[in-house]
């Protein structure tokens, strides 16, 4: 109820701002006496015009952000109980950060469509690997550091997976199968 009210208020404010801005700043045009033919506009879909620079910028930020967060989580977990046996929490994070920064990041920000797609696939795989390592840490019977941080790491890895896989689908690098349309009877 509150969300709907907030959305309605935001839509009303947006509409009022639209009316004020178009009325105040729109050029004054004389009224047309003759009917003019409608102007044909070509519409393009989002997939028809793929701006690889924007995709590279956004996905690159997500990629490097995931690398920083997973390495920060591992360092924080290790700092909670520093020991040689607990250093194993650093291994998946260091490997993932190396792959994200050294391989996937430059591929995503390259601007070449096939390289961007490969980088997104690599980042998606790394996020799955990170998720598996966090699940293993959560299922371990004993952990020197609190398991809450591993749970938050798992959430970040899941978010990374959905983000990278969504970029693959939305940007047209992966085409999902679709069912053929069936003809329905008309009455």
JSON list of C-alpha atoms in Angstrom, two decimals:
[
{"chain": "A", "resi": 1, "resn": "UNK", "atom": "CA", "xyz": [0.00, 0.00, 0.00]},
{"chain": "A", "resi": 2, "resn": "UNK", "atom": "CA", "xyz": [2.74, 2.46, 0.97]},
{"chain": "A", "resi": 3, "resn": "UNK", "atom": "CA", "xyz": [4.82, 1.44, -2.04]},
{"chain": "A", "resi": 4, "resn": "UNK", "atom": "CA", "xyz": [1.89, 2.04, -4.41]},
{"chain": "A", "resi": 5, "resn": "UNK", "atom": "CA", "xyz": [1.24, 5.43, -2.81]},
{"chain": "A", "resi": 6, "resn": "UNK", "atom": "CA", "xyz": [4.91, 6.39, -3.10]},
{"chain": "A", "resi": 7, "resn": "UNK", "atom": "CA", "xyz": [4.99, 5.26, -6.72]},
{"chain": "A", "resi": 8, "resn": "UNK", "atom": "CA", "xyz": [1.83, 7.24, -7.50]},
{"chain": "A", "resi": 9, "resn": "UNK", "atom": "CA", "xyz": [3.21, 10.38, -5.88]},
{"chain": "A", "resi": 10, "resn": "UNK", "atom": "CA", "xyz": [6.49, 10.00, -7.77]},
{"chain": "A", "resi": 11, "resn": "UNK", "atom": "CA", "xyz": [4.62, 9.54, -11.06]},
{"chain": "A", "resi": 12, "resn": "UNK", "atom": "CA", "xyz": [2.47, 12.63, -10.41]},
{"chain": "A", "resi": 13, "resn": "UNK", "atom": "CA", "xyz": [5.52, 14.74, -9.59]},
{"chain": "A", "resi": 14, "resn": "UNK", "atom": "CA", "xyz": [7.28, 13.48, -12.71]},
{"chain": "A", "resi": 15, "resn": "UNK", "atom": "CA", "xyz": [4.26, 14.27, -14.87]},
{"chain": "A", "resi": 16, "resn": "UNK", "atom": "CA", "xyz": [3.97, 17.77, -13.40]},
{"chain": "A", "resi": 17, "resn": "UNK", "atom": "CA", "xyz": [7.66, 18.41, -14.03]},
{"chain": "A", "resi": 18, "resn": "UNK", "atom": "CA", "xyz": [7.18, 17.21, -17.60]},
{"chain": "A", "resi": 19, "resn": "UNK", "atom": "CA", "xyz": [4.25, 19.58, -18.12]},
{"chain": "A", "resi": 20, "resn": "UNK", "atom": "CA", "xyz": [6.08, 22.55, -16.66]},
{"chain": "A", "resi": 21, "resn": "UNK", "atom": "CA", "xyz": [9.25, 21.91, -18.65]},
{"chain": "A", "resi": 22, "resn": "UNK", "atom": "CA", "xyz": [7.48, 21.36, -21.96]},
{"chain": "A", "resi": 23, "resn": "UNK", "atom": "CA", "xyz": [5.21, 24.37, -21.52]},
{"chain": "A", "resi": 24, "resn": "UNK", "atom": "CA", "xyz": [7.97, 26.74, -20.43]},
{"chain": "A", "resi": 25, "resn": "UNK", "atom": "CA", "xyz": [10.70, 25.76, -22.84]},
{"chain": "A", "resi": 26, "resn": "UNK", "atom": "CA", "xyz": [8.86, 24.45, -25.87]},
{"chain": "A", "resi": 27, "resn": "UNK", "atom": "CA", "xyz": [9.23, 26.63, -28.96]},
{"chain": "A", "resi": 28, "resn": "UNK", "atom": "CA", "xyz": [6.10, 28.49, -29.91]},
{"chain": "A", "resi": 29, "resn": "UNK", "atom": "CA", "xyz": [4.72, 27.13, -33.15]},
{"chain": "A", "resi": 30, "resn": "UNK", "atom": "CA", "xyz": [1.87, 28.66, -35.09]},
{"chain": "A", "resi": 31, "resn": "UNK", "atom": "CA", "xyz": [-1.17, 26.47, -35.51]},
{"chain": "A", "resi": 32, "resn": "UNK", "atom": "CA", "xyz": [-1.20, 24.50, -38.73]},
{"chain": "A", "resi": 33, "resn": "UNK", "atom": "CA", "xyz": [-4.21, 25.03, -40.93]},
{"chain": "A", "resi": 34, "resn": "UNK", "atom": "CA", "xyz": [-3.47, 22.21, -43.35]},
{"chain": "A", "resi": 35, "resn": "UNK", "atom": "CA", "xyz": [-3.21, 18.63, -42.29]},
{"chain": "A", "resi": 36, "resn": "UNK", "atom": "CA", "xyz": [0.28, 17.36, -42.91]},
{"chain": "A", "resi": 37, "resn": "UNK", "atom": "CA", "xyz": [1.15, 13.73, -43.48]},
{"chain": "A", "resi": 38, "resn": "UNK", "atom": "CA", "xyz": [2.55, 11.98, -40.42]},
{"chain": "A", "resi": 39, "resn": "UNK", "atom": "CA", "xyz": [6.29, 11.71, -40.22]},
{"chain": "A", "resi": 40, "resn": "UNK", "atom": "CA", "xyz": [7.50, 8.14, -40.51]},
{"chain": "A", "resi": 41, "resn": "UNK", "atom": "CA", "xyz": [10.03, 7.35, -37.83]},
{"chain": "A", "resi": 42, "resn": "UNK", "atom": "CA", "xyz": [12.20, 4.30, -37.78]},
{"chain": "A", "resi": 43, "resn": "UNK", "atom": "CA", "xyz": [12.35, 2.57, -34.46]},
{"chain": "A", "resi": 44, "resn": "UNK", "atom": "CA", "xyz": [15.29, 0.50, -33.44]},
{"chain": "A", "resi": 45, "resn": "UNK", "atom": "CA", "xyz": [15.40, -2.05, -30.71]},
{"chain": "A", "resi": 46, "resn": "UNK", "atom": "CA", "xyz": [17.98, -2.09, -27.98]},
{"chain": "A", "resi": 47, "resn": "UNK", "atom": "CA", "xyz": [19.65, -5.11, -29.54]},
{"chain": "A", "resi": 48, "resn": "UNK", "atom": "CA", "xyz": [19.86, -3.54, -32.99]},
{"chain": "A", "resi": 49, "resn": "UNK", "atom": "CA", "xyz": [22.05, -0.73, -31.70]},
{"chain": "A", "resi": 50, "resn": "UNK", "atom": "CA", "xyz": [24.59, -2.22, -29.35]},
{"chain": "A", "resi": 51, "resn": "UNK", "atom": "CA", "xyz": [26.91, 0.34, -27.80]},
{"chain": "A", "resi": 52, "resn": "UNK", "atom": "CA", "xyz": [29.88, -1.74, -26.74]},
{"chain": "A", "resi": 53, "resn": "UNK", "atom": "CA", "xyz": [31.50, 1.22, -24.99]},
{"chain": "A", "resi": 54, "resn": "UNK", "atom": "CA", "xyz": [28.59, 1.53, -22.56]},
{"chain": "A", "resi": 55, "resn": "UNK", "atom": "CA", "xyz": [28.41, -2.23, -22.09]},
{"chain": "A", "resi": 56, "resn": "UNK", "atom": "CA", "xyz": [32.14, -2.32, -21.43]},
{"chain": "A", "resi": 57, "resn": "UNK", "atom": "CA", "xyz": [31.95, 0.53, -18.95]},
{"chain": "A", "resi": 58, "resn": "UNK", "atom": "CA", "xyz": [29.06, -0.91, -16.95]},
{"chain": "A", "resi": 59, "resn": "UNK", "atom": "CA", "xyz": [30.11, -4.56, -17.03]},
{"chain": "A", "resi": 60, "resn": "UNK", "atom": "CA", "xyz": [33.73, -3.59, -16.39]},
{"chain": "A", "resi": 61, "resn": "UNK", "atom": "CA", "xyz": [32.74, -1.71, -13.25]},
{"chain": "A", "resi": 62, "resn": "UNK", "atom": "CA", "xyz": [30.73, -4.71, -12.07]},
{"chain": "A", "resi": 63, "resn": "UNK", "atom": "CA", "xyz": [33.65, -6.99, -12.87]},
{"chain": "A", "resi": 64, "resn": "UNK", "atom": "CA", "xyz": [36.27, -4.97, -11.00]},
{"chain": "A", "resi": 65, "resn": "UNK", "atom": "CA", "xyz": [33.82, -4.34, -8.16]},
{"chain": "A", "resi": 66, "resn": "UNK", "atom": "CA", "xyz": [33.30, -8.07, -7.68]},
{"chain": "A", "resi": 67, "resn": "UNK", "atom": "CA", "xyz": [37.07, -8.58, -7.62]},
{"chain": "A", "resi": 68, "resn": "UNK", "atom": "CA", "xyz": [37.54, -5.90, -4.95]},
{"chain": "A", "resi": 69, "resn": "UNK", "atom": "CA", "xyz": [34.67, -7.17, -2.80]},
{"chain": "A", "resi": 70, "resn": "UNK", "atom": "CA", "xyz": [35.72, -10.84, -2.89]},
{"chain": "A", "resi": 71, "resn": "UNK", "atom": "CA", "xyz": [39.34, -9.99, -2.09]},
{"chain": "A", "resi": 72, "resn": "UNK", "atom": "CA", "xyz": [38.23, -7.64, 0.70]},
{"chain": "A", "resi": 73, "resn": "UNK", "atom": "CA", "xyz": [36.01, -10.36, 2.17]},
{"chain": "A", "resi": 74, "resn": "UNK", "atom": "CA", "xyz": [38.86, -12.87, 2.16]},
{"chain": "A", "resi": 75, "resn": "UNK", "atom": "CA", "xyz": [41.28, -10.41, 3.77]},
{"chain": "A", "resi": 76, "resn": "UNK", "atom": "CA", "xyz": [38.70, -9.50, 6.43]},
{"chain": "A", "resi": 77, "resn": "UNK", "atom": "CA", "xyz": [37.98, -13.17, 7.18]},
{"chain": "A", "resi": 78, "resn": "UNK", "atom": "CA", "xyz": [41.69, -13.94, 7.43]},
{"chain": "A", "resi": 79, "resn": "UNK", "atom": "CA", "xyz": [42.30, -10.90, 9.66]},
{"chain": "A", "resi": 80, "resn": "UNK", "atom": "CA", "xyz": [39.64, -12.16, 12.11]},
{"chain": "A", "resi": 81, "resn": "UNK", "atom": "CA", "xyz": [41.73, -15.27, 12.86]},
{"chain": "A", "resi": 82, "resn": "UNK", "atom": "CA", "xyz": [45.13, -15.09, 11.16]},
{"chain": "A", "resi": 83, "resn": "UNK", "atom": "CA", "xyz": [46.81, -18.48, 10.98]},
{"chain": "A", "resi": 84, "resn": "UNK", "atom": "CA", "xyz": [48.49, -20.62, 8.39]},
{"chain": "A", "resi": 85, "resn": "UNK", "atom": "CA", "xyz": [45.59, -23.10, 8.37]},
{"chain": "A", "resi": 86, "resn": "UNK", "atom": "CA", "xyz": [43.08, -20.29, 7.88]},
{"chain": "A", "resi": 87, "resn": "UNK", "atom": "CA", "xyz": [45.01, -18.85, 4.92]},
{"chain": "A", "resi": 88, "resn": "UNK", "atom": "CA", "xyz": [43.02, -21.21, 2.69]},
{"chain": "A", "resi": 89, "resn": "UNK", "atom": "CA", "xyz": [40.22, -18.61, 2.58]},
{"chain": "A", "resi": 90, "resn": "UNK", "atom": "CA", "xyz": [42.57, -16.40, 0.57]},
{"chain": "A", "resi": 91, "resn": "UNK", "atom": "CA", "xyz": [43.10, -18.92, -2.26]},
{"chain": "A", "resi": 92, "resn": "UNK", "atom": "CA", "xyz": [39.69, -18.71, -4.02]},
{"chain": "A", "resi": 93, "resn": "UNK", "atom": "CA", "xyz": [39.61, -14.94, -3.65]},
{"chain": "A", "resi": 94, "resn": "UNK", "atom": "CA", "xyz": [43.13, -14.44, -5.02]},
{"chain": "A", "resi": 95, "resn": "UNK", "atom": "CA", "xyz": [42.45, -16.78, -7.96]},
{"chain": "A", "resi": 96, "resn": "UNK", "atom": "CA", "xyz": [39.10, -15.10, -8.67]},
{"chain": "A", "resi": 97, "resn": "UNK", "atom": "CA", "xyz": [40.61, -11.62, -8.41]},
{"chain": "A", "resi": 98, "resn": "UNK", "atom": "CA", "xyz": [43.42, -12.64, -10.74]},
{"chain": "A", "resi": 99, "resn": "UNK", "atom": "CA", "xyz": [40.95, -13.94, -13.32]},
{"chain": "A", "resi": 100, "resn": "UNK", "atom": "CA", "xyz": [38.60, -10.97, -12.98]},
{"chain": "A", "resi": 101, "resn": "UNK", "atom": "CA", "xyz": [41.30, -8.29, -13.12]},
{"chain": "A", "resi": 102, "resn": "UNK", "atom": "CA", "xyz": [43.84, -10.03, -15.35]},
{"chain": "A", "resi": 103, "resn": "UNK", "atom": "CA", "xyz": [41.64, -11.75, -17.92]},
{"chain": "A", "resi": 104, "resn": "UNK", "atom": "CA", "xyz": [37.94, -10.93, -17.74]},
{"chain": "A", "resi": 105, "resn": "UNK", "atom": "CA", "xyz": [38.25, -7.20, -17.06]},
{"chain": "A", "resi": 106, "resn": "UNK", "atom": "CA", "xyz": [40.40, -6.31, -20.07]},
{"chain": "A", "resi": 107, "resn": "UNK", "atom": "CA", "xyz": [38.23, -8.54, -22.27]},
{"chain": "A", "resi": 108, "resn": "UNK", "atom": "CA", "xyz": [35.00, -6.86, -21.15]},
{"chain": "A", "resi": 109, "resn": "UNK", "atom": "CA", "xyz": [36.34, -3.35, -21.61]},
{"chain": "A", "resi": 110, "resn": "UNK", "atom": "CA", "xyz": [37.99, -4.09, -24.99]},
{"chain": "A", "resi": 111, "resn": "UNK", "atom": "CA", "xyz": [35.06, -2.92, -27.15]},
{"chain": "A", "resi": 112, "resn": "UNK", "atom": "CA", "xyz": [35.18, -5.96, -29.44]},
{"chain": "A", "resi": 113, "resn": "UNK", "atom": "CA", "xyz": [31.89, -7.90, -29.39]},
{"chain": "A", "resi": 114, "resn": "UNK", "atom": "CA", "xyz": [33.36, -11.41, -29.32]},
{"chain": "A", "resi": 115, "resn": "UNK", "atom": "CA", "xyz": [35.94, -10.48, -26.69]},
{"chain": "A", "resi": 116, "resn": "UNK", "atom": "CA", "xyz": [33.29, -8.79, -24.53]},
{"chain": "A", "resi": 117, "resn": "UNK", "atom": "CA", "xyz": [31.15, -11.93, -24.72]},
{"chain": "A", "resi": 118, "resn": "UNK", "atom": "CA", "xyz": [34.09, -14.15, -23.74]},
{"chain": "A", "resi": 119, "resn": "UNK", "atom": "CA", "xyz": [34.91, -11.84, -20.82]},
{"chain": "A", "resi": 120, "resn": "UNK", "atom": "CA", "xyz": [31.31, -11.93, -19.61]},
{"chain": "A", "resi": 121, "resn": "UNK", "atom": "CA", "xyz": [31.30, -15.74, -19.83]},
{"chain": "A", "resi": 122, "resn": "UNK", "atom": "CA", "xyz": [34.53, -15.86, -17.85]},
{"chain": "A", "resi": 123, "resn": "UNK", "atom": "CA", "xyz": [33.18, -13.48, -15.20]},
{"chain": "A", "resi": 124, "resn": "UNK", "atom": "CA", "xyz": [30.00, -15.56, -14.94]},
{"chain": "A", "resi": 125, "resn": "UNK", "atom": "CA", "xyz": [32.06, -18.71, -14.40]},
{"chain": "A", "resi": 126, "resn": "UNK", "atom": "CA", "xyz": [34.23, -17.00, -11.79]},
{"chain": "A", "resi": 127, "resn": "UNK", "atom": "CA", "xyz": [31.15, -15.86, -9.89]},
{"chain": "A", "resi": 128, "resn": "UNK", "atom": "CA", "xyz": [29.85, -19.45, -9.90]},
{"chain": "A", "resi": 129, "resn": "UNK", "atom": "CA", "xyz": [33.22, -20.67, -8.60]},
{"chain": "A", "resi": 130, "resn": "UNK", "atom": "CA", "xyz": [33.18, -18.03, -5.87]},
{"chain": "A", "resi": 131, "resn": "UNK", "atom": "CA", "xyz": [29.66, -19.10, -4.92]},
{"chain": "A", "resi": 132, "resn": "UNK", "atom": "CA", "xyz": [30.76, -22.73, -4.62]},
{"chain": "A", "resi": 133, "resn": "UNK", "atom": "CA", "xyz": [33.73, -21.74, -2.43]},
{"chain": "A", "resi": 134, "resn": "UNK", "atom": "CA", "xyz": [31.44, -19.73, -0.14]},
{"chain": "A", "resi": 135, "resn": "UNK", "atom": "CA", "xyz": [28.98, -22.65, 0.13]},
{"chain": "A", "resi": 136, "resn": "UNK", "atom": "CA", "xyz": [31.88, -24.97, 1.07]},
{"chain": "A", "resi": 137, "resn": "UNK", "atom": "CA", "xyz": [32.97, -22.49, 3.75]},
{"chain": "A", "resi": 138, "resn": "UNK", "atom": "CA", "xyz": [29.42, -22.25, 5.09]},
{"chain": "A", "resi": 139, "resn": "UNK", "atom": "CA", "xyz": [29.04, -26.04, 5.24]},
{"chain": "A", "resi": 140, "resn": "UNK", "atom": "CA", "xyz": [32.35, -26.57, 7.05]},
{"chain": "A", "resi": 141, "resn": "UNK", "atom": "CA", "xyz": [31.78, -27.73, 10.65]},
{"chain": "A", "resi": 142, "resn": "UNK", "atom": "CA", "xyz": [34.30, -25.23, 12.04]},
{"chain": "A", "resi": 143, "resn": "UNK", "atom": "CA", "xyz": [35.45, -21.84, 10.87]},
{"chain": "A", "resi": 144, "resn": "UNK", "atom": "CA", "xyz": [37.92, -19.61, 12.73]},
{"chain": "A", "resi": 145, "resn": "UNK", "atom": "CA", "xyz": [36.18, -16.51, 11.38]},
{"chain": "A", "resi": 146, "resn": "UNK", "atom": "CA", "xyz": [32.44, -15.77, 11.57]},
{"chain": "A", "resi": 147, "resn": "UNK", "atom": "CA", "xyz": [30.39, -17.46, 8.89]},
{"chain": "A", "resi": 148, "resn": "UNK", "atom": "CA", "xyz": [28.21, -14.40, 8.41]},
{"chain": "A", "resi": 149, "resn": "UNK", "atom": "CA", "xyz": [30.82, -12.78, 6.20]},
{"chain": "A", "resi": 150, "resn": "UNK", "atom": "CA", "xyz": [30.95, -15.92, 4.03]},
{"chain": "A", "resi": 151, "resn": "UNK", "atom": "CA", "xyz": [27.16, -15.74, 3.73]},
{"chain": "A", "resi": 152, "resn": "UNK", "atom": "CA", "xyz": [27.43, -12.13, 2.57]},
{"chain": "A", "resi": 153, "resn": "UNK", "atom": "CA", "xyz": [30.13, -13.21, 0.13]},
{"chain": "A", "resi": 154, "resn": "UNK", "atom": "CA", "xyz": [27.74, -15.84, -1.22]},
{"chain": "A", "resi": 155, "resn": "UNK", "atom": "CA", "xyz": [25.11, -13.14, -1.77]},
{"chain": "A", "resi": 156, "resn": "UNK", "atom": "CA", "xyz": [27.64, -11.00, -3.65]},
{"chain": "A", "resi": 157, "resn": "UNK", "atom": "CA", "xyz": [28.66, -13.99, -5.79]},
{"chain": "A", "resi": 158, "resn": "UNK", "atom": "CA", "xyz": [25.01, -14.73, -6.61]},
{"chain": "A", "resi": 159, "resn": "UNK", "atom": "CA", "xyz": [24.47, -11.06, -7.50]},
{"chain": "A", "resi": 160, "resn": "UNK", "atom": "CA", "xyz": [27.57, -11.20, -9.71]},
{"chain": "A", "resi": 161, "resn": "UNK", "atom": "CA", "xyz": [26.28, -14.30, -11.47]},
{"chain": "A", "resi": 162, "resn": "UNK", "atom": "CA", "xyz": [22.91, -12.73, -12.20]},
{"chain": "A", "resi": 163, "resn": "UNK", "atom": "CA", "xyz": [24.50, -9.47, -13.29]},
{"chain": "A", "resi": 164, "resn": "UNK", "atom": "CA", "xyz": [26.95, -11.04, -15.73]},
{"chain": "A", "resi": 165, "resn": "UNK", "atom": "CA", "xyz": [24.47, -13.58, -17.09]},
{"chain": "A", "resi": 166, "resn": "UNK", "atom": "CA", "xyz": [21.88, -10.80, -17.52]},
{"chain": "A", "resi": 167, "resn": "UNK", "atom": "CA", "xyz": [24.44, -8.78, -19.50]},
{"chain": "A", "resi": 168, "resn": "UNK", "atom": "CA", "xyz": [25.02, -11.81, -21.73]},
{"chain": "A", "resi": 169, "resn": "UNK", "atom": "CA", "xyz": [21.31, -12.15, -22.48]},
{"chain": "A", "resi": 170, "resn": "UNK", "atom": "CA", "xyz": [20.20, -8.51, -22.62]},
{"chain": "A", "resi": 171, "resn": "UNK", "atom": "CA", "xyz": [23.12, -7.34, -24.74]},
{"chain": "A", "resi": 172, "resn": "UNK", "atom": "CA", "xyz": [22.41, -10.07, -27.28]},
{"chain": "A", "resi": 173, "resn": "UNK", "atom": "CA", "xyz": [25.51, -12.24, -26.75]},
{"chain": "A", "resi": 174, "resn": "UNK", "atom": "CA", "xyz": [23.31, -15.21, -25.84]},
{"chain": "A", "resi": 175, "resn": "UNK", "atom": "CA", "xyz": [19.98, -15.97, -27.46]},
{"chain": "A", "resi": 176, "resn": "UNK", "atom": "CA", "xyz": [17.57, -18.01, -25.41]},
{"chain": "A", "resi": 177, "resn": "UNK", "atom": "CA", "xyz": [15.36, -20.51, -27.19]},
{"chain": "A", "resi": 178, "resn": "UNK", "atom": "CA", "xyz": [11.76, -19.52, -27.68]},
{"chain": "A", "resi": 179, "resn": "UNK", "atom": "CA", "xyz": [8.66, -21.54, -28.30]},
{"chain": "A", "resi": 180, "resn": "UNK", "atom": "CA", "xyz": [7.03, -21.25, -31.70]},
{"chain": "A", "resi": 181, "resn": "UNK", "atom": "CA", "xyz": [3.85, -19.23, -31.74]},
{"chain": "A", "resi": 182, "resn": "UNK", "atom": "CA", "xyz": [0.66, -21.17, -32.08]},
{"chain": "A", "resi": 183, "resn": "UNK", "atom": "CA", "xyz": [-2.41, -19.95, -33.86]},
{"chain": "A", "resi": 184, "resn": "UNK", "atom": "CA", "xyz": [-5.35, -19.52, -31.57]},
{"chain": "A", "resi": 185, "resn": "UNK", "atom": "CA", "xyz": [-8.92, -19.80, -32.77]},
{"chain": "A", "resi": 186, "resn": "UNK", "atom": "CA", "xyz": [-10.68, -16.49, -33.25]},
{"chain": "A", "resi": 187, "resn": "UNK", "atom": "CA", "xyz": [-14.35, -16.04, -32.55]}
]
